[in-house]
Coordinates of C-alpha atoms and ligand atoms in Angstrom, one line a residue:
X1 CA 0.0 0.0 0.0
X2 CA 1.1 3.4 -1.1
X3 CA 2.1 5.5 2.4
X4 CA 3.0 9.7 2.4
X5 CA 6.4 9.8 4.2
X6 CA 6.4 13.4 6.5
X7 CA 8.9 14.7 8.1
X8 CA 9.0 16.0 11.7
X9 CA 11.9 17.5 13.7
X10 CA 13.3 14.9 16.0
X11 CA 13.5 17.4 19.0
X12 CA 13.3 21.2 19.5
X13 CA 10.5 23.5 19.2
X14 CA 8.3 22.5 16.5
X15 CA 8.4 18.9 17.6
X16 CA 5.5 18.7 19.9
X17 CA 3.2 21.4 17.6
X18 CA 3.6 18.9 15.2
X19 CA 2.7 16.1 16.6
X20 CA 0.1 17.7 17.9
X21 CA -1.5 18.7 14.6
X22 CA -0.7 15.3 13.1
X23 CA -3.3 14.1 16.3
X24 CA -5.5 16.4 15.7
X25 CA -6.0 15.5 11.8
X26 CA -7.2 12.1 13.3
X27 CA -4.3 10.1 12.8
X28 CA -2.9 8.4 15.5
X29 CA 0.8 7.1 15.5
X30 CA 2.6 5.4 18.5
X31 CA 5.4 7.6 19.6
X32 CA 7.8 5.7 21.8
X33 CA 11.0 7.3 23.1
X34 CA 13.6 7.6 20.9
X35 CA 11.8 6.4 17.7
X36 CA 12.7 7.6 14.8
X37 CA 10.3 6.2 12.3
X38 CA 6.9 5.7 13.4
X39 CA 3.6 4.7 11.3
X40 CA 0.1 5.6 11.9
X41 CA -2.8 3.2 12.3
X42 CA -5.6 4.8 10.8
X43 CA -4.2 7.0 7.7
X44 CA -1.6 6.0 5.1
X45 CA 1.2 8.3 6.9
X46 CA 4.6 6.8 7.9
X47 CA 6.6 9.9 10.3
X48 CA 10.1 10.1 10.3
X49 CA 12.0 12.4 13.3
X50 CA 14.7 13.9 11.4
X51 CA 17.3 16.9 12.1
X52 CA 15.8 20.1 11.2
X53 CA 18.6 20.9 8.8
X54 CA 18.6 17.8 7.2
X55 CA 15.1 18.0 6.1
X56 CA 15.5 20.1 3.4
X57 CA 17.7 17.9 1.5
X58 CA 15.6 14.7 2.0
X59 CA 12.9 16.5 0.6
X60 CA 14.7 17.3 -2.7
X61 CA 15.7 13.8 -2.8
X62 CA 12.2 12.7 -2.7
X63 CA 13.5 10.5 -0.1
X64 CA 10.7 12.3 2.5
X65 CA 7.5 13.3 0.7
X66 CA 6.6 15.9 2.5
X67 CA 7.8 18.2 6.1
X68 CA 6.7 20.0 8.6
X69 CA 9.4 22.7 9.1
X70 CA 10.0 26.2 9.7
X71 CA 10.2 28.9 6.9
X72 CA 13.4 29.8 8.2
X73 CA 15.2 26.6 7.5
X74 CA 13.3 26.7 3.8
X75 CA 14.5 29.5 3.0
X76 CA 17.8 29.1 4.1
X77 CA 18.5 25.1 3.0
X78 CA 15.3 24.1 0.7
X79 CA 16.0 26.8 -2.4
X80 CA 13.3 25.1 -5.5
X81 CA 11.1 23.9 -2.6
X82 CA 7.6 24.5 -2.1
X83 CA 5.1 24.4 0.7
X84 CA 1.0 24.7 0.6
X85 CA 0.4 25.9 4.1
X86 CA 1.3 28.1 6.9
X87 CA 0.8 25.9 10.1
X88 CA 0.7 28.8 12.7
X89 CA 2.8 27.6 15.1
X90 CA 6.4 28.0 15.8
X91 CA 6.7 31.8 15.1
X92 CA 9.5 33.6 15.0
X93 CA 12.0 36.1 12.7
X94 CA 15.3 35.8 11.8
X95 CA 17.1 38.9 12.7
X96 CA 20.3 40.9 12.6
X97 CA 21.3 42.0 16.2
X98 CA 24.3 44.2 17.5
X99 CA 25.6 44.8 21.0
X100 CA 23.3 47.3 22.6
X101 CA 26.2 49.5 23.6
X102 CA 26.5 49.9 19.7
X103 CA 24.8 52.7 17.9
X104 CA 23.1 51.6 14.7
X105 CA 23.1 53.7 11.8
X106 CA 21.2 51.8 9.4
X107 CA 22.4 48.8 7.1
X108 CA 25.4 50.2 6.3
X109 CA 26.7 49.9 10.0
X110 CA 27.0 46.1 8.2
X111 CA 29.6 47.4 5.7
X112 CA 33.1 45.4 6.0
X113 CA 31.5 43.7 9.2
X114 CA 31.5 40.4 10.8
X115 CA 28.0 38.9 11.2
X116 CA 27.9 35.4 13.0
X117 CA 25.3 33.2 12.0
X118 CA 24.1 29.9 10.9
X119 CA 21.9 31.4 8.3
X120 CA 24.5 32.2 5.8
X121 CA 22.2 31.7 2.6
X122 CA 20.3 34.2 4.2
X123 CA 22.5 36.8 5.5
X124 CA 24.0 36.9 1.9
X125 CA 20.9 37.3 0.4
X126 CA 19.9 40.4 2.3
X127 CA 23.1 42.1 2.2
X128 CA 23.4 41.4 -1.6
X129 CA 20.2 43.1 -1.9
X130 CA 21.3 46.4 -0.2
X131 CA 24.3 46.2 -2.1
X132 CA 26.4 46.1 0.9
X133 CA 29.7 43.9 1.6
X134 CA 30.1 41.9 5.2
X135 CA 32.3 39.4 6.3
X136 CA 29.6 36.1 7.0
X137 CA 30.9 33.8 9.9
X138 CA 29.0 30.4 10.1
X139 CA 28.8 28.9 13.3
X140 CA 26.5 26.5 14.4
X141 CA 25.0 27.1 17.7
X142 CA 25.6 29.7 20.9
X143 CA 25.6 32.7 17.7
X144 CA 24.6 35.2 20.2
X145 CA 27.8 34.7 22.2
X146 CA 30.0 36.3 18.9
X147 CA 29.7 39.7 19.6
X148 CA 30.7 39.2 23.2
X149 CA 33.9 37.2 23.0
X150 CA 34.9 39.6 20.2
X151 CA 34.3 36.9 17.0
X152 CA 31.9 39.2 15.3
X153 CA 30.6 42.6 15.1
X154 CA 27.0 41.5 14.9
X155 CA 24.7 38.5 14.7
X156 CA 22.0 36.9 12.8
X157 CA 19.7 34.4 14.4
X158 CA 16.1 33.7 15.2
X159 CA 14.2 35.2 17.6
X160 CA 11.4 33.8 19.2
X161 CA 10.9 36.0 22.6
X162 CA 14.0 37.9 22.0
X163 CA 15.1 36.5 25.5
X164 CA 18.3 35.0 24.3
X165 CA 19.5 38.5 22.5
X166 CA 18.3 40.2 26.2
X167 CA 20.7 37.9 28.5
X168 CA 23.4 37.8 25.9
X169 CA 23.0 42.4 25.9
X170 CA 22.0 42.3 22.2
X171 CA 20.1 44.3 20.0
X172 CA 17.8 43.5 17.3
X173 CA 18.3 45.9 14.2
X174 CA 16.9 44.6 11.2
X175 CA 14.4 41.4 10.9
X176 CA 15.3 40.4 7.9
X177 CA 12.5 37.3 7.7
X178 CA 9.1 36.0 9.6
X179 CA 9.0 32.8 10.0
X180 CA 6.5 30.2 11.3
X181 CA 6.1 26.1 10.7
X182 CA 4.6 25.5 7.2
X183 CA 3.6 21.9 5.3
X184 CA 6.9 21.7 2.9
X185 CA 6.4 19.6 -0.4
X186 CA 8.6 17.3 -2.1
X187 CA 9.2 17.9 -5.8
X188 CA 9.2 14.6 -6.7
X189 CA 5.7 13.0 -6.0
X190 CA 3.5 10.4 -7.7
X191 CA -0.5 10.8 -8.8
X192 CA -1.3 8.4 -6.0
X193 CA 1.1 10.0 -3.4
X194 CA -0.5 13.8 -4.6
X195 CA -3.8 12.2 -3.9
X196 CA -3.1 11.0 0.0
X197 CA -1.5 14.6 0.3
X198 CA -4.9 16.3 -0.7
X199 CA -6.5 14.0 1.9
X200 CA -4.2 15.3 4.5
X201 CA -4.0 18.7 3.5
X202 CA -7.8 18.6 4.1
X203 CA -7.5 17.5 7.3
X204 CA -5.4 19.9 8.4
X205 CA -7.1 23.0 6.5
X206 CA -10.0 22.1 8.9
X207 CA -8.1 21.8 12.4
X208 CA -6.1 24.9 11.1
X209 CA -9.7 26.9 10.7
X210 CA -11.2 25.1 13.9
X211 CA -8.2 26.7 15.9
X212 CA -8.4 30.3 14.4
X213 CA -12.2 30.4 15.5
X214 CA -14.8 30.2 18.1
X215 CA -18.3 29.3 18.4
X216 CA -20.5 31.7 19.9
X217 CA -24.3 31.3 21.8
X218 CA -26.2 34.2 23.2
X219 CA -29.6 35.5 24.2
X220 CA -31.2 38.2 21.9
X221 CA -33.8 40.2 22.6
X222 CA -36.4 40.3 19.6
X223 CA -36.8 44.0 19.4
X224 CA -32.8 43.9 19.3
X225 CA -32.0 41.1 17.0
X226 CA -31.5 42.2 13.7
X227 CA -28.9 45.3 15.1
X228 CA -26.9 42.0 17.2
X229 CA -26.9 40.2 13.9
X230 CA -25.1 42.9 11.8
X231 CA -22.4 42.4 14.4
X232 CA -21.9 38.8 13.7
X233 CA -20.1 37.2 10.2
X234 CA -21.1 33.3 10.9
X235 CA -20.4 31.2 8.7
X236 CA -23.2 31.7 6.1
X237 CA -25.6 33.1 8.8
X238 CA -26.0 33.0 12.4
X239 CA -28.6 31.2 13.1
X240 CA -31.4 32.0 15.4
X241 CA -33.7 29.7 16.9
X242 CA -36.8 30.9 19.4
X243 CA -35.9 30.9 23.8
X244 CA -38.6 29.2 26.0
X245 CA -39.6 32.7 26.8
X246 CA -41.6 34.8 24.8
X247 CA -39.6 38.1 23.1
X248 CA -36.2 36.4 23.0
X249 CA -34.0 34.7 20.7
X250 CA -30.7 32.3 20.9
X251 CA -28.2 33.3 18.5
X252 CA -25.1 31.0 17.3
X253 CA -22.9 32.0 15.5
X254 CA -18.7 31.5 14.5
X255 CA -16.0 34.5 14.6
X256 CA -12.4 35.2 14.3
X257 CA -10.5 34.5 17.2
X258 CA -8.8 37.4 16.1
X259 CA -11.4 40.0 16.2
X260 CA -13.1 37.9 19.3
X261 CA -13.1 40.8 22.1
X262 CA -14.3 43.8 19.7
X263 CA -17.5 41.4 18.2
X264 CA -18.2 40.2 22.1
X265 CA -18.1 44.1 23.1
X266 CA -20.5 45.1 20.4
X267 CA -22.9 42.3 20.8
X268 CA -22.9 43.4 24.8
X269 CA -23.6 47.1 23.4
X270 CA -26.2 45.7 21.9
X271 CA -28.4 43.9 24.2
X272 CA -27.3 40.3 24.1
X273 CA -27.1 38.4 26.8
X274 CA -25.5 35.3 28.6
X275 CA -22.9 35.1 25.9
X276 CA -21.0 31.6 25.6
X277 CA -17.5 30.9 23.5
X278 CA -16.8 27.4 22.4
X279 CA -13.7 26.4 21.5
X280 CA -13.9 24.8 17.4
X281 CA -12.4 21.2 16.8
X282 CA -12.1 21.2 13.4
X283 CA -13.9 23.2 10.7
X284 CA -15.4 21.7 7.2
X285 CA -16.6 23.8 4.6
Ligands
LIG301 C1 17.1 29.5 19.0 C2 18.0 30.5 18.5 C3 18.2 31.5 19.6 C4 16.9 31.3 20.4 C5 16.0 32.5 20.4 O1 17.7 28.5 19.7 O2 19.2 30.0 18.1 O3 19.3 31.2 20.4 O4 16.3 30.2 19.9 O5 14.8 32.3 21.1 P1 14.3 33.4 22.1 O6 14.2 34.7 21.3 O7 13.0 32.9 22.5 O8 15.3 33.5 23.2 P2 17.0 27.1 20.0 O9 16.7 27.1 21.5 O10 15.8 26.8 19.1 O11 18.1 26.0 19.7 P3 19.2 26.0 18.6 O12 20.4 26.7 19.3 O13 19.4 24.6 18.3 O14 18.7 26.8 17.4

């Protein structure tokens, strides 16, 4: 039987996140310790737990089908490789930082610089495009420390909370990308492998709109009802369905999470009532 082969990172901090969307698609794997191939019971899927930076390649190899990985690690490893979806997990940028004792006078503080990093591809790329010429030092982990020790004049790394560029007295300058996990795509699949993807790529375009809304239930009065319901998008409509008591209405209805408090202050303006949010499993439409 034909399988899709994805790719996960083996440790670090998209590994949970994507097991966790894998789960919520409906597809259960077992996931002992220290496995690094695992298949799934109920969905032609087989996971392999693979280096971040290696992932790239195995997808140009066709030797993975498919990856969940961040942008940052596509843009720097997988040049010629697609993805299909933003996963929304995992964010973060990949930025130029100085010491914050420095004074930075715009990209050209760069000029005949030293920039630590272990996103060379990257690094080039931007200072190519402002025309500008550094010195790129790769190193491979602990970038931040560079500036301190004296191996660099600046950095380039990812920054998630900007934590690590606080303790290490660095200061972010430039962002030169925004990054989150995305569904990467091997260039080398078969009809039948193409058609399991779609399957999957379903699955996950319904958890992915699940997470990004809520379900909403409130009382409406009926002399109020049709001002509430300009407030709320719903899917097609919110539906409304007679209360018990005479002269009120329950309303249902789905919104953003995103513009969740300024819908939920209207509808209060309004006159509903007893307002509920539900959290969405998934989302078919
Ligand atoms: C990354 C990156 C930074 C840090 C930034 O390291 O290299 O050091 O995260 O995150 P922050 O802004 O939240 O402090 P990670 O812990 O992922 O491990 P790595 O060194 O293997 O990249």
């Amino acid at each position: 039987m034909t399988t899709l082969r994805i790719a996960i990172q083996k440790s670090g901090r998209l590994n949970e996140d994507s097991l966790k969307i894998i789960k919520d698609c409906g597809i259960s794997i077992d996931n002992g310790k220290d496995q690094l191939k695992a298949s799934a019971r109920n969905f032609p899927l087989e996971v392999f737990y693979l280096r971040n930076g290696d992932i790239p390649q195995y997808l140009k190899d066709g030797v993975v089908d498919i990856a969940i990985i961040g942008e940052n690690v596509l843009v720097e490893k997988g040049e010629g490789i697609q993805f299909t979806q933003r996963l929304g997990f995992s964010k973060c940028k990949v930025s130029l930082a100085i010491s914050k004792n420095e004074t930075y006078t715009g990209f050209d503080f760069f000029t005949n610089k030293k920039i630590a990093t272990s996103y060379p591809n990257t690094v080039k790329k931007y200072v190519i495009d402002k025309g500008i010429s550094t010195d790129v030092h790769i190193i491979n982990g602990s970038v931040e420390i560079a500036p301190n020790i004296g191996l660099a004049d600046g950095i380039c790394d990812i920054v998630s909370s900007g934590s690590t560029l606080f303790k290490n007295n660095l200061k972010e300058v430039a962002i030169l990308l925004e990054s989150e996990a995305v569904l990467a795509i091997s260039p080398k699949l078969s009809n039948e492998k193409q058609r399991i993807l779609k399957k999957f790529e379903f699955r996950i375009e319904s958890v992915l709109k699940g997470r990004n809304s809520k379900y909403v239930l409130m009382n409406a009065p009926n002399n109020k009802l049709q001002d509430i319901l300009k407030a709320l998008p719903g899917m097609r409509s919110p539906t409304v369905l007679p209360l018990a008591e005479e002269g009120w209405s329950s309303v249902h209805s789905v919104i953003s999470k995103y513009q969740f408090w300024e819908i939920i202050d209207e509808l209060k303006e309004k006159g509903a009532e007893g307002i509920l949010v539900c959290p969405i499993e998934k989302m078919v439409l």
